[in-house]
Structures are given as structure tokens and as C-alpha cells.
PDB file of C-alpha atoms in Angstrom:
ATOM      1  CA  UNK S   1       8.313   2.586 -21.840  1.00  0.00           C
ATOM      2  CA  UNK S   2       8.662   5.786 -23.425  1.00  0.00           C
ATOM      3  CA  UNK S   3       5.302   5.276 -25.479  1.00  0.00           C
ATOM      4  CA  UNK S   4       3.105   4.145 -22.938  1.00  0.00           C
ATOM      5  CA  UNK S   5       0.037   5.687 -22.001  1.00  0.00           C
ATOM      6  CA  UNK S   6      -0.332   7.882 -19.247  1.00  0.00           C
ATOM      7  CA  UNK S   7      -3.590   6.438 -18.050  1.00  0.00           C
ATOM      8  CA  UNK S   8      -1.841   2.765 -17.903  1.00  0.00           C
ATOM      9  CA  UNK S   9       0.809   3.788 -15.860  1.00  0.00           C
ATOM     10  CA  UNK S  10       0.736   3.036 -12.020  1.00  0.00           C
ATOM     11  CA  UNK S  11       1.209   5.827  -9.636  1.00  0.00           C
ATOM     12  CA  UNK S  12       4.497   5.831  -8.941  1.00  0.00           C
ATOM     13  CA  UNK S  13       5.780   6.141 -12.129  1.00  0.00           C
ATOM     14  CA  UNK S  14       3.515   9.047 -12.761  1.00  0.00           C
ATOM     15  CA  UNK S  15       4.994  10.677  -9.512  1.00  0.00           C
ATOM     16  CA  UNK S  16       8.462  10.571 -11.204  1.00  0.00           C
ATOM     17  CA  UNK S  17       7.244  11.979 -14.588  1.00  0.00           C
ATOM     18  CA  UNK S  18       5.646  15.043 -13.168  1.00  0.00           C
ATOM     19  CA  UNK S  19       8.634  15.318 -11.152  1.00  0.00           C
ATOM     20  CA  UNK S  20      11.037  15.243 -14.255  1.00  0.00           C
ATOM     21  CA  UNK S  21       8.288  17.269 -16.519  1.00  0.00           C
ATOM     22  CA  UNK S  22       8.085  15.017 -18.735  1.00  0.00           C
ATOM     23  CA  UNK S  23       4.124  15.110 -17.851  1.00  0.00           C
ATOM     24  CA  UNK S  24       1.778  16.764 -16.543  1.00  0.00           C
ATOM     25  CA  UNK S  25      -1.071  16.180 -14.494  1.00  0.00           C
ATOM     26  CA  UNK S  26      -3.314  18.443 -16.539  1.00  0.00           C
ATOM     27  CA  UNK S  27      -1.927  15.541 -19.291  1.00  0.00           C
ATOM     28  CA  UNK S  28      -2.714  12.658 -17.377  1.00  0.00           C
ATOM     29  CA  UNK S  29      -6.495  13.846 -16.428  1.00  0.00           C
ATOM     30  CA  UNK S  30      -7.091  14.956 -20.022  1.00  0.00           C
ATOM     31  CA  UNK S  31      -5.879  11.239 -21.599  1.00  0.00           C
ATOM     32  CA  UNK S  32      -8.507   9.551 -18.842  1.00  0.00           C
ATOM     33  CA  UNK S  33     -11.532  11.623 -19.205  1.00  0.00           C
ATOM     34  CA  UNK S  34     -10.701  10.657 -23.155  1.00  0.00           C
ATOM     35  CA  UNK S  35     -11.084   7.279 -22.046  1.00  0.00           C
ATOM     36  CA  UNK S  36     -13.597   7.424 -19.990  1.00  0.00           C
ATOM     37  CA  UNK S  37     -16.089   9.273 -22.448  1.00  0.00           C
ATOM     38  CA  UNK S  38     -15.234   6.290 -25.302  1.00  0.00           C
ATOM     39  CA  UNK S  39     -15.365   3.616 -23.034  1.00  0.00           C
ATOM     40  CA  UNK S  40     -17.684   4.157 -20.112  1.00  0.00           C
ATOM     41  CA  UNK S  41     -20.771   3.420 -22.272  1.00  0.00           C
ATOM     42  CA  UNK S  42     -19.811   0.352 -22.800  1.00  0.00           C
ATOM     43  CA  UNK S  43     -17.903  -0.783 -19.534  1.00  0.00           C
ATOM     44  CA  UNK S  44     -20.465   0.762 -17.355  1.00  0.00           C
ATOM     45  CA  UNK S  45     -17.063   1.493 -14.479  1.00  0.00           C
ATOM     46  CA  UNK S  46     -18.557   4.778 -13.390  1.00  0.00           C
ATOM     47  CA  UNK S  47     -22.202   5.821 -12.290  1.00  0.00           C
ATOM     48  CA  UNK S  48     -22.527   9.229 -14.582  1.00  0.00           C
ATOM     49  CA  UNK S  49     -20.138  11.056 -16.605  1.00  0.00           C
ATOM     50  CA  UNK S  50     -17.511  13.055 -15.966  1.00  0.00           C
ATOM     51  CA  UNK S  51     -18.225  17.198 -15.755  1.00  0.00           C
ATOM     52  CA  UNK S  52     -14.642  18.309 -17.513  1.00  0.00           C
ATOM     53  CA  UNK S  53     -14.320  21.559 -16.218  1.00  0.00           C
ATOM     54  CA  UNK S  54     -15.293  21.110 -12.876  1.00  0.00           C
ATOM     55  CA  UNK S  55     -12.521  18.018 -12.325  1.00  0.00           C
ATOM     56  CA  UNK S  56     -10.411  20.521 -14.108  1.00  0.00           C
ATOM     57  CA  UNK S  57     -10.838  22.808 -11.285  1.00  0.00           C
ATOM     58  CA  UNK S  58     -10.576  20.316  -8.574  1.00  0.00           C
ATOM     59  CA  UNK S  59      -7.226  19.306 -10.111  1.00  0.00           C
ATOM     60  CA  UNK S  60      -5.739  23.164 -10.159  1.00  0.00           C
ATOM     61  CA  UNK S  61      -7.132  23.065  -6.646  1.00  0.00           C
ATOM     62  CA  UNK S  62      -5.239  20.183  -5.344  1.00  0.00           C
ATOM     63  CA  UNK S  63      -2.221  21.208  -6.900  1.00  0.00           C
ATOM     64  CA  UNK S  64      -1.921  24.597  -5.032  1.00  0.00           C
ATOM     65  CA  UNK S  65      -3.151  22.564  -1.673  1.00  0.00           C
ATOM     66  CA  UNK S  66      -1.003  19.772  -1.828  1.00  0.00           C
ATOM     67  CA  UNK S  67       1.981  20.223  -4.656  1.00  0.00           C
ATOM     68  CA  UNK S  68       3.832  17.852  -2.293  1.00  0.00           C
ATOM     69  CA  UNK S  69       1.521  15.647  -1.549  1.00  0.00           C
ATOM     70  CA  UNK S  70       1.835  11.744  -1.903  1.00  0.00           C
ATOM     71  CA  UNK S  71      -0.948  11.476  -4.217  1.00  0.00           C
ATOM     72  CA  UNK S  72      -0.762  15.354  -6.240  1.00  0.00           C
ATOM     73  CA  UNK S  73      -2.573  15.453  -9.382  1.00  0.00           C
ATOM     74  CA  UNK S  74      -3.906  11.760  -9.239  1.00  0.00           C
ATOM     75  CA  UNK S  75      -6.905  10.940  -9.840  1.00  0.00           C
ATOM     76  CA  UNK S  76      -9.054   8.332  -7.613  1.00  0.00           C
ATOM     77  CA  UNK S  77     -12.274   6.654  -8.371  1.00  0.00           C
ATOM     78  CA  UNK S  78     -14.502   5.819  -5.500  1.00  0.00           C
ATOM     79  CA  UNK S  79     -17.142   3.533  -4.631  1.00  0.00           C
ATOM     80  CA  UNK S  80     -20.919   4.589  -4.569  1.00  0.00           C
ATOM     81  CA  UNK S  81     -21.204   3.275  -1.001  1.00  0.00           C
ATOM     82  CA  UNK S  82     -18.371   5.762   0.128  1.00  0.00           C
ATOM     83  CA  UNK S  83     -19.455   9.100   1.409  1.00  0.00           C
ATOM     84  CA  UNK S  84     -18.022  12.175  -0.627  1.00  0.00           C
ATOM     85  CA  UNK S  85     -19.937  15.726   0.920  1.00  0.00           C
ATOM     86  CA  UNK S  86     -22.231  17.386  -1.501  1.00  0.00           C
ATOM     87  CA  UNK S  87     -22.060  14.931  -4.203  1.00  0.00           C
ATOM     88  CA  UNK S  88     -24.715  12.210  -4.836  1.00  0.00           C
ATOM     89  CA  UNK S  89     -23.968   8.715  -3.024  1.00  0.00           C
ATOM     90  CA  UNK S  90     -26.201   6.444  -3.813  1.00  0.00           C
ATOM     91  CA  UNK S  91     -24.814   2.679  -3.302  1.00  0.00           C
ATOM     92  CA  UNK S  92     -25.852   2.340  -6.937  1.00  0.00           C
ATOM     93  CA  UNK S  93     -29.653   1.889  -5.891  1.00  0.00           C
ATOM     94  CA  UNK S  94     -32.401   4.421  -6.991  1.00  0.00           C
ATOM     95  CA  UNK S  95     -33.737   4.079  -3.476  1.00  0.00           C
ATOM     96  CA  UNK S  96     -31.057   6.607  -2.529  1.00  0.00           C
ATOM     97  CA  UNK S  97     -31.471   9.141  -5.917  1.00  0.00           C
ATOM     98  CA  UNK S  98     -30.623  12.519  -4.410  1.00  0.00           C
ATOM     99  CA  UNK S  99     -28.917  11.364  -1.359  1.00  0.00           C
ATOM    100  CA  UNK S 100     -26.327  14.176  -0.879  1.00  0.00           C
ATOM    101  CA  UNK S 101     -24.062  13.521   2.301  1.00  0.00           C
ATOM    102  CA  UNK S 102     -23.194  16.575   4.136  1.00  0.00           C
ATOM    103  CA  UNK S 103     -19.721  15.249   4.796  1.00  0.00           C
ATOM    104  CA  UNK S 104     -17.249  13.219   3.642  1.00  0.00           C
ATOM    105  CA  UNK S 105     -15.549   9.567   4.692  1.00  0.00           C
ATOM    106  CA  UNK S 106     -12.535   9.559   6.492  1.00  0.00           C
ATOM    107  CA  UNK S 107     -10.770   7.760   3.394  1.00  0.00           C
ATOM    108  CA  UNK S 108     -12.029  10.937   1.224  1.00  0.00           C
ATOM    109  CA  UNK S 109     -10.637  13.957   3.811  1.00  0.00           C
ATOM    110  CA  UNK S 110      -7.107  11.701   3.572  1.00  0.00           C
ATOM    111  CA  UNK S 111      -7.080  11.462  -0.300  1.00  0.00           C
ATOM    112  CA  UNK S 112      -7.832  15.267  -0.354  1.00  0.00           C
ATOM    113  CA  UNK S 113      -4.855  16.103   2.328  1.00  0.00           C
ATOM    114  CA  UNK S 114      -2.573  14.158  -0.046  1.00  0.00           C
ATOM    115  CA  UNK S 115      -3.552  15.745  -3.129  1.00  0.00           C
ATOM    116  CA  UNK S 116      -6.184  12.919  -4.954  1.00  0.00           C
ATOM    117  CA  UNK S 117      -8.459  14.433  -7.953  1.00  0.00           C
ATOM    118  CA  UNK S 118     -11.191  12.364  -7.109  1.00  0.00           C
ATOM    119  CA  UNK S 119     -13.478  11.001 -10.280  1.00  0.00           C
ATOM    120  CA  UNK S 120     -16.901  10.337 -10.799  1.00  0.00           C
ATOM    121  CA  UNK S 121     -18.692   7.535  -8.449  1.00  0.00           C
ATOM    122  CA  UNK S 122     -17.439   4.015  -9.544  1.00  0.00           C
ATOM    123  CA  UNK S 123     -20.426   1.265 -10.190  1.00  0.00           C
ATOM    124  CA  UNK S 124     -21.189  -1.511  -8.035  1.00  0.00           C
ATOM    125  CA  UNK S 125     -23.432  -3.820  -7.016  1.00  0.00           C
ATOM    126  CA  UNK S 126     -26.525  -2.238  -5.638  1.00  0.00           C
ATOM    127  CA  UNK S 127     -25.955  -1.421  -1.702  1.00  0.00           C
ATOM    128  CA  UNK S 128     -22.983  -4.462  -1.707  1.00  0.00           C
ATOM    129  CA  UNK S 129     -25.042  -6.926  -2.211  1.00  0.00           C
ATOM    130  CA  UNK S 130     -23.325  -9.201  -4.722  1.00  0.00           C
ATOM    131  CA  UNK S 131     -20.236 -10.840  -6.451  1.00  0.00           C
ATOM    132  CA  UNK S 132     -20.468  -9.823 -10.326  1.00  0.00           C
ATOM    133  CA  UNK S 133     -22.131  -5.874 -10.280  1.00  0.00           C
ATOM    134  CA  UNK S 134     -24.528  -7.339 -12.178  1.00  0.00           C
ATOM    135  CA  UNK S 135     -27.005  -5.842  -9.528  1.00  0.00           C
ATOM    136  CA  UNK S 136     -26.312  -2.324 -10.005  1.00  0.00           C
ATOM    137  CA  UNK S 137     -29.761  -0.330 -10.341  1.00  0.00           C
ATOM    138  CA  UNK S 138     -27.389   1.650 -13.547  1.00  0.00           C
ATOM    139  CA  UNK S 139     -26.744  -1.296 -15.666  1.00  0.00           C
ATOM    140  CA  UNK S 140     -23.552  -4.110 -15.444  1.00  0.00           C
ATOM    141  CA  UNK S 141     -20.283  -3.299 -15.201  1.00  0.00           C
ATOM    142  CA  UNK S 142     -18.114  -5.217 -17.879  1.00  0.00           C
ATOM    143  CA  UNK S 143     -15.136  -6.658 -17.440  1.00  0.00           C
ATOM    144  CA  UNK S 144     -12.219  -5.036 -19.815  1.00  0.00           C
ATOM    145  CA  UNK S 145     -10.281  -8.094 -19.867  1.00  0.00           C
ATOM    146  CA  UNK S 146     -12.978  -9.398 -21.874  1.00  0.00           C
ATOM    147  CA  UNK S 147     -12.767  -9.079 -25.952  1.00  0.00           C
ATOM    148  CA  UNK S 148     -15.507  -7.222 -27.668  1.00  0.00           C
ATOM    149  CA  UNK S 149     -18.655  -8.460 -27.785  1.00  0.00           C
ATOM    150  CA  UNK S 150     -17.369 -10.711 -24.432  1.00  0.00           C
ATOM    151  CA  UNK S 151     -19.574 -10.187 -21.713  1.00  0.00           C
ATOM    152  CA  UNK S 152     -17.335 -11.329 -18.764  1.00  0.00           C
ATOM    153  CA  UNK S 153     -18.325  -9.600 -15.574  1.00  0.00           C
ATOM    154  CA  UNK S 154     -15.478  -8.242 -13.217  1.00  0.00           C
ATOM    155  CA  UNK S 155     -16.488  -9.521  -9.874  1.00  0.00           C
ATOM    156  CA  UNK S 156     -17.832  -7.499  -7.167  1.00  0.00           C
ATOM    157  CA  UNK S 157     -19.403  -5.830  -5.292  1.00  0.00           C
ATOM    158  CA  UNK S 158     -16.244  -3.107  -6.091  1.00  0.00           C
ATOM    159  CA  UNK S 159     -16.353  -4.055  -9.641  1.00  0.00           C
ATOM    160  CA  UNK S 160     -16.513  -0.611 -11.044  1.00  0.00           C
ATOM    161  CA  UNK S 161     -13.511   0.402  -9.064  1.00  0.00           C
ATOM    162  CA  UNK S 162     -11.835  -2.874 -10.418  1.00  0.00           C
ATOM    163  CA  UNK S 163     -13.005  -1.984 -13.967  1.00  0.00           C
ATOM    164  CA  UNK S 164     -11.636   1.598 -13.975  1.00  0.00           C
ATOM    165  CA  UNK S 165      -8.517   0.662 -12.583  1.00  0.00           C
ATOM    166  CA  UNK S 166      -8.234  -2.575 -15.174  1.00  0.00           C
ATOM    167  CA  UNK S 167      -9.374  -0.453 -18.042  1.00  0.00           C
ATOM    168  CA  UNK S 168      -7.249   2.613 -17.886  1.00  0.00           C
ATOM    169  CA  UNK S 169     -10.317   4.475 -17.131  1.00  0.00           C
ATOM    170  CA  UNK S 170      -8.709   5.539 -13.713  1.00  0.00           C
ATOM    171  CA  UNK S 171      -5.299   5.877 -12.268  1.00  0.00           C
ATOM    172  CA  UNK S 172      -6.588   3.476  -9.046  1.00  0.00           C
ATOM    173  CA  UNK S 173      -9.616   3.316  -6.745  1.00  0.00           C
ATOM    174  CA  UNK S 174     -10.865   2.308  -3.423  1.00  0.00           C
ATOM    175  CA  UNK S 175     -13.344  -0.262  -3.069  1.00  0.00           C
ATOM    176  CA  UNK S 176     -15.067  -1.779   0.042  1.00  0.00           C
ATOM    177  CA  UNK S 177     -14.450  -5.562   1.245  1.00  0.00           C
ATOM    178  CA  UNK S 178     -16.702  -7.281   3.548  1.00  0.00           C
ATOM    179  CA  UNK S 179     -16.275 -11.039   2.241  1.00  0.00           C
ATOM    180  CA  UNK S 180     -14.267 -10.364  -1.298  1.00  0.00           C
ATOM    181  CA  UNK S 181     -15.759  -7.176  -2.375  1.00  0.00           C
ATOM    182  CA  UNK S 182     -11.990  -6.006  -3.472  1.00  0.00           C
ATOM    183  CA  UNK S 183     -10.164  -8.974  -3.501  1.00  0.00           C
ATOM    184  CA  UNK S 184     -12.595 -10.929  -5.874  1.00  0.00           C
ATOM    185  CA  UNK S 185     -13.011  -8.148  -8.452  1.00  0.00           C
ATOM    186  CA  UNK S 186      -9.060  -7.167  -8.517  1.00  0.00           C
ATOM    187  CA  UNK S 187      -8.462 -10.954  -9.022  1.00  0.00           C
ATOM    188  CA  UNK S 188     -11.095 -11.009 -11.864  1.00  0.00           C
ATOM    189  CA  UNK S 189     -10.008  -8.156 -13.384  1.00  0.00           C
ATOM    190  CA  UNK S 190      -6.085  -8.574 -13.181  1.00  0.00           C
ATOM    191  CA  UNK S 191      -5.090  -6.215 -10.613  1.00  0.00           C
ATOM    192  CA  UNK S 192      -4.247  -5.510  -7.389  1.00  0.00           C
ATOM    193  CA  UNK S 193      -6.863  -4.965  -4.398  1.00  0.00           C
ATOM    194  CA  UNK S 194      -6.118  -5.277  -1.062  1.00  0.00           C
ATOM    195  CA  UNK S 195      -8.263  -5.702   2.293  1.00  0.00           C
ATOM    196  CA  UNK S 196      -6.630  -4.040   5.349  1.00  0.00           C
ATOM    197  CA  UNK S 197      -6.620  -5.805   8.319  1.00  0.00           C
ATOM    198  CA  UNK S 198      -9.891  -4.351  10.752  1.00  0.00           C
ATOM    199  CA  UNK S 199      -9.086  -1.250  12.255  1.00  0.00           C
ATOM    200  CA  UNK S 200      -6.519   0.061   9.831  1.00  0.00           C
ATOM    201  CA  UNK S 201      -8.907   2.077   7.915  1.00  0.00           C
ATOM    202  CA  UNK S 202     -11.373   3.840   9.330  1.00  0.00           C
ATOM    203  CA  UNK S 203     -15.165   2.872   8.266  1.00  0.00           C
ATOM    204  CA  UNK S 204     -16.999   6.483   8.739  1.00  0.00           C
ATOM    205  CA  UNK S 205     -18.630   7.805   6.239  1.00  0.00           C
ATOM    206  CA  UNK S 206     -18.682   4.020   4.455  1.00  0.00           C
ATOM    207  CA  UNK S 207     -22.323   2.952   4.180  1.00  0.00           C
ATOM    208  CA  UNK S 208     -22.179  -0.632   6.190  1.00  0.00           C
ATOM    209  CA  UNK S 209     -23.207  -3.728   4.403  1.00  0.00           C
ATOM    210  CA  UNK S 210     -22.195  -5.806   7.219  1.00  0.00           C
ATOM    211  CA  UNK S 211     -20.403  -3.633  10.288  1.00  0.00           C
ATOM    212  CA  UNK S 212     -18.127  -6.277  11.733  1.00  0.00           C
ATOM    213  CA  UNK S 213     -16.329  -7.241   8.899  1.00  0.00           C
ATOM    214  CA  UNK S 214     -16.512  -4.175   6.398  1.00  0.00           C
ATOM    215  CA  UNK S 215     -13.152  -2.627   5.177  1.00  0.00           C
ATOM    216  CA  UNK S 216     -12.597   0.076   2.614  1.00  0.00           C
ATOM    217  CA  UNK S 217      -9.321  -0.326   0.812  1.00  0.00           C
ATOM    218  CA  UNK S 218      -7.287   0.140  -2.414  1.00  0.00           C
ATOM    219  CA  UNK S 219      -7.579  -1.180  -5.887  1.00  0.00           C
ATOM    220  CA  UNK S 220      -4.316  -0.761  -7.878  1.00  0.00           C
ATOM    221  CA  UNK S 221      -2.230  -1.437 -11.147  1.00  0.00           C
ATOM    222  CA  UNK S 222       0.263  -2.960  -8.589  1.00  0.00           C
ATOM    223  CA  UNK S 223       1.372  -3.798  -5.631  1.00  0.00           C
ATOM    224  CA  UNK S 224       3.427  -0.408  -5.214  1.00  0.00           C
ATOM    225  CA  UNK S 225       0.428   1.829  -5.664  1.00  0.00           C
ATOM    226  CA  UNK S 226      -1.595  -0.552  -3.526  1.00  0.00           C
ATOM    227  CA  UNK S 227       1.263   0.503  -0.582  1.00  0.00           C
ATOM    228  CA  UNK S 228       1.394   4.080  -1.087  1.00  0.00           C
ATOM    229  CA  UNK S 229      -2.879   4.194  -1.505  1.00  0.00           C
ATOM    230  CA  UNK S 230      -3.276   2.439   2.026  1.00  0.00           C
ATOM    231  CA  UNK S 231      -0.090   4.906   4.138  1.00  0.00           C
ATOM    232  CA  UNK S 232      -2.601   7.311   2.923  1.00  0.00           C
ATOM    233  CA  UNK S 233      -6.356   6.197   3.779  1.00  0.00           C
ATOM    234  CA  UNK S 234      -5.038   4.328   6.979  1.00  0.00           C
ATOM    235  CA  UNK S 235      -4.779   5.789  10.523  1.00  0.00           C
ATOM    236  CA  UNK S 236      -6.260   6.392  14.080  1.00  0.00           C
ATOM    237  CA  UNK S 237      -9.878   7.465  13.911  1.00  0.00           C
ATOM    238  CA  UNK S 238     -11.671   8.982  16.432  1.00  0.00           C
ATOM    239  CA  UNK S 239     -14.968   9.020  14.959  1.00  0.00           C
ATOM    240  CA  UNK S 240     -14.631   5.111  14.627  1.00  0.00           C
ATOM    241  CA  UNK S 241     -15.000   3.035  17.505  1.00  0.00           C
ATOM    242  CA  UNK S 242     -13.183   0.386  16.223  1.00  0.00           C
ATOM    243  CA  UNK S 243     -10.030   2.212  14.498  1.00  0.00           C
ATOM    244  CA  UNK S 244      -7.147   0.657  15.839  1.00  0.00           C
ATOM    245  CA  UNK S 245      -5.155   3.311  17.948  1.00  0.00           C
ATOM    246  CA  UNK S 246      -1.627   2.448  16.043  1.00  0.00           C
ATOM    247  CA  UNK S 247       0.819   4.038  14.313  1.00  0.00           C
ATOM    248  CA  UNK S 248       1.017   3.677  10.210  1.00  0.00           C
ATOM    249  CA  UNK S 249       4.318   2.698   8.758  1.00  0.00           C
ATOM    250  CA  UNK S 250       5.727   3.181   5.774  1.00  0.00           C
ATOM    251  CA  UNK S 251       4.007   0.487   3.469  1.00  0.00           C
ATOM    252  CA  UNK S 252       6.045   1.249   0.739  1.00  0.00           C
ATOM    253  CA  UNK S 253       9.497   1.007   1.647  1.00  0.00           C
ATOM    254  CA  UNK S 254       8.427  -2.295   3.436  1.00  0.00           C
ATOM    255  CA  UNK S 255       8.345  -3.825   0.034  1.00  0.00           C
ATOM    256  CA  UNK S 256      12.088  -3.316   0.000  1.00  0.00           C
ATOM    257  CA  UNK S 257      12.669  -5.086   3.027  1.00  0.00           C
ATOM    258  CA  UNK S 258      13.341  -9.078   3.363  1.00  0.00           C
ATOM    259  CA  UNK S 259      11.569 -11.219   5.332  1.00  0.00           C
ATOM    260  CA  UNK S 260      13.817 -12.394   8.118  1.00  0.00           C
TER     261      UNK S 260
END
């Protein structure tokens, strides 16, 4: 246990190193932006590469804003259909090249409140449309389950987020589901991805694919960090009509409890 990487451990178990110091998570960011500059060009998880010292800065940032915070010093990947202010969201289409939203998603103001470093844009298939993100307008994503030389793709349309969580290349992501968009690529890739149920998570700032049915949710290295990623993103909207008005509980010490 002792010898495992930082980048393959889930989320709580990072949580407990940093709280023991027997990490850090200037450690933890420096062993995945390793990864992701020897991997990415051939995985294709994430839309551009990472700039070092500015995800440096976020993460000394976050740590004096949140040191508490359920999710301090981790870093998140995000979809390219999710809406982060100021930084290029393009749905992995070079329709939308210099799109620059002058806000951010719901799901990206509650991963900053709890402390998230949040990565470079994760691939995808161009604006959701597919099951393989073998559409992206930036190239396939690969599947790192594969062996080299093994083209397997990881599902989709979230398969970037799926890849980056699958490959070590990120701690966990969210992803966007309308009919399997997170479950299909988790399953593909061997991981966890869950779609709320409607109304949990709020869909502003996500751009729609299909409005009734769209749901932005986590994609995990298991079924713990899936719980502690969705009591984070989930919650009462206003600016979405169809948030559900109802209180979150605590996802993660449900797990402990027996059905009756």
C-alpha cells in the first residue's frame, strides 16, 4: 500500500495522507502533471496541456481558501461541455474555438467552495454527440485499459473524463450523462461513474445536448469517491428550474448503512 502511487489512489485515501503528512498535495499534483505530459499524447484524455505554474497557483490558492474543505488539494478534470469562467469551453468542436464563458457551472463554484484544483478540459465527443469520443474535433481518446499499440476506445461521450480517471492522469472527474455518457465510459474503462437522479445536480452552466434528460455527475476510482464527489456538486439551485428543492445527505456515510 505503502508504494503505491499517489495519482492511483482514490480520494479518500489521499484525504488521510495529507492529513497524517505523509503527502502532500503539492506531491500529488506534481506526480499527475508527470503523467499527464508522458501520457496525454498518446491517450488524448485532456483537450491541451497542462500550464504548471499556473495549476501550481490555483492549488496554493485553494489551500488557503478551503484547508478544510472536502475536496482540498484535489485535483478534478472536467468535461469540455461544462462551463468554467474565463477559460476556453469548447464541447471539443472547433465551431466554438475561443468561446470563453464569463461564468462558471454550478458544479464548478461547488468544487471551488470545497477546495478542487481543477485540470485542464477533459476530451469528448464533439458537442455529446456519441458513444466512443471518437468524434472529438482534437483527435480520439484511447482507452488505457488497452495494451500498447491497442486501440480500444473508452466509451463516451465523457470518455476523456473516464480516461483520466482510468489512467492515473487525474484524481476523478465529472462527466455529463444524457443516455450513458458516464455510465458507458466508466463501465468501459473500469471505473466508477454515476448518473444522479434529475434534479440533484444542477444543469447551469452545462451546455445541453438534450435538456430533459441531461445530468452532470462524477467519474471515480470507486464507489467512495463517487459519494463524497456528488455531497459536493449536488444541491438546490435557483438558477435551474428544474433543481429539486431537497436537502443533500450524507452520501458517504450511507455506504455504511444496511439496507433494511
Amino acid at each position: 500500500m505503502a508504494d503505491r502511487a499517489l495519482a492511483a489512489r482514490p480520494v479518500h485515501e489521499l484525504r488521510a495522507l495529507f492529513r497524517a503528512r505523509e503527502a502532500s498535495p503539492q506531491d500529488l499534483l506534481d506526480e499527475l502533471l508527470g503523467r499527464i505530459e508522458r501520457h496525454n499524447g498518446t491517450l488524448r484524455a485532456y483537450l491541451e496541456e497542462p500550464d504548471r505554474a499556473a495549476l501550481t497557483r490555483q492549488l496554493a490558492e485553494q489551500l488557503r481558501a478551503a484547508p478544510a474543505g472536502p475536496l482540498s488539494g484535489i485535483p478534478v478534470t472536467i468535461k469540455d461541455n461544462i462551463c468554467m469562467a474565463g477559460q476556453e469551453t469548447r464541447c471539443a468542436s472547433r465551431m466554438l474555438e475561443g468561446f470563453r464563458p464569463p461564468y462558471d457551472a454550478t458544479v464548478i463554484e461547488r468544487l471551488r467552495r470545497a477546495g478542487a484544483v481543477l485540470l485542464p478540459r477533459a476530451n469528448m465527443d464533439e458537442f455529446a454527440f456519441g458513444s466512443s469520443t471518437e468524434n472529438s474535433a482534437y483527435g480520439a481518446t484511447l482507452n488505457p485499459r488497452g495494451t500498447q499499440g491497442d486501440a480500444r476506445v473508452p466509451g463516451g461521450s465523457s470518455g476523456g473524463s473516464a480516461a483520466a480517471v482510468a489512467g492515473d492522469l487525474a484524481v476523478a472527474a465529472l462527466g455529463s450523462d444524457t443516455g450513458g455518457s458516464i455510465r458507458q465510459p466508466a463501465a468501459f474503462c473500469g471505473i466508477v461513474g454515476l448518473k444522479p437522479t434529475y434534479g440533484r445536480v444542477s444543469r447551469y452552466g452545462l451546455v445541453a445536448f438534450a435538456s430533459s434528460l441531461d445530468q452532470i455527475g462524477p467519474l471515480t476510482k470507486d464507489a467512495r469517491d463517487a459519494a463524497i464527489l456528488l455531497g459536493v456538486i449536488a444541491g438546490h439551485d435557483s438558477r435551474d428550474s428544474t433543481s429539486a428543492p431537497t436537502p443533500v445527505p450524507d452520501y458517504e456515510a450511507s455506504l455504511e448503512q444496511l439496507p433494511d
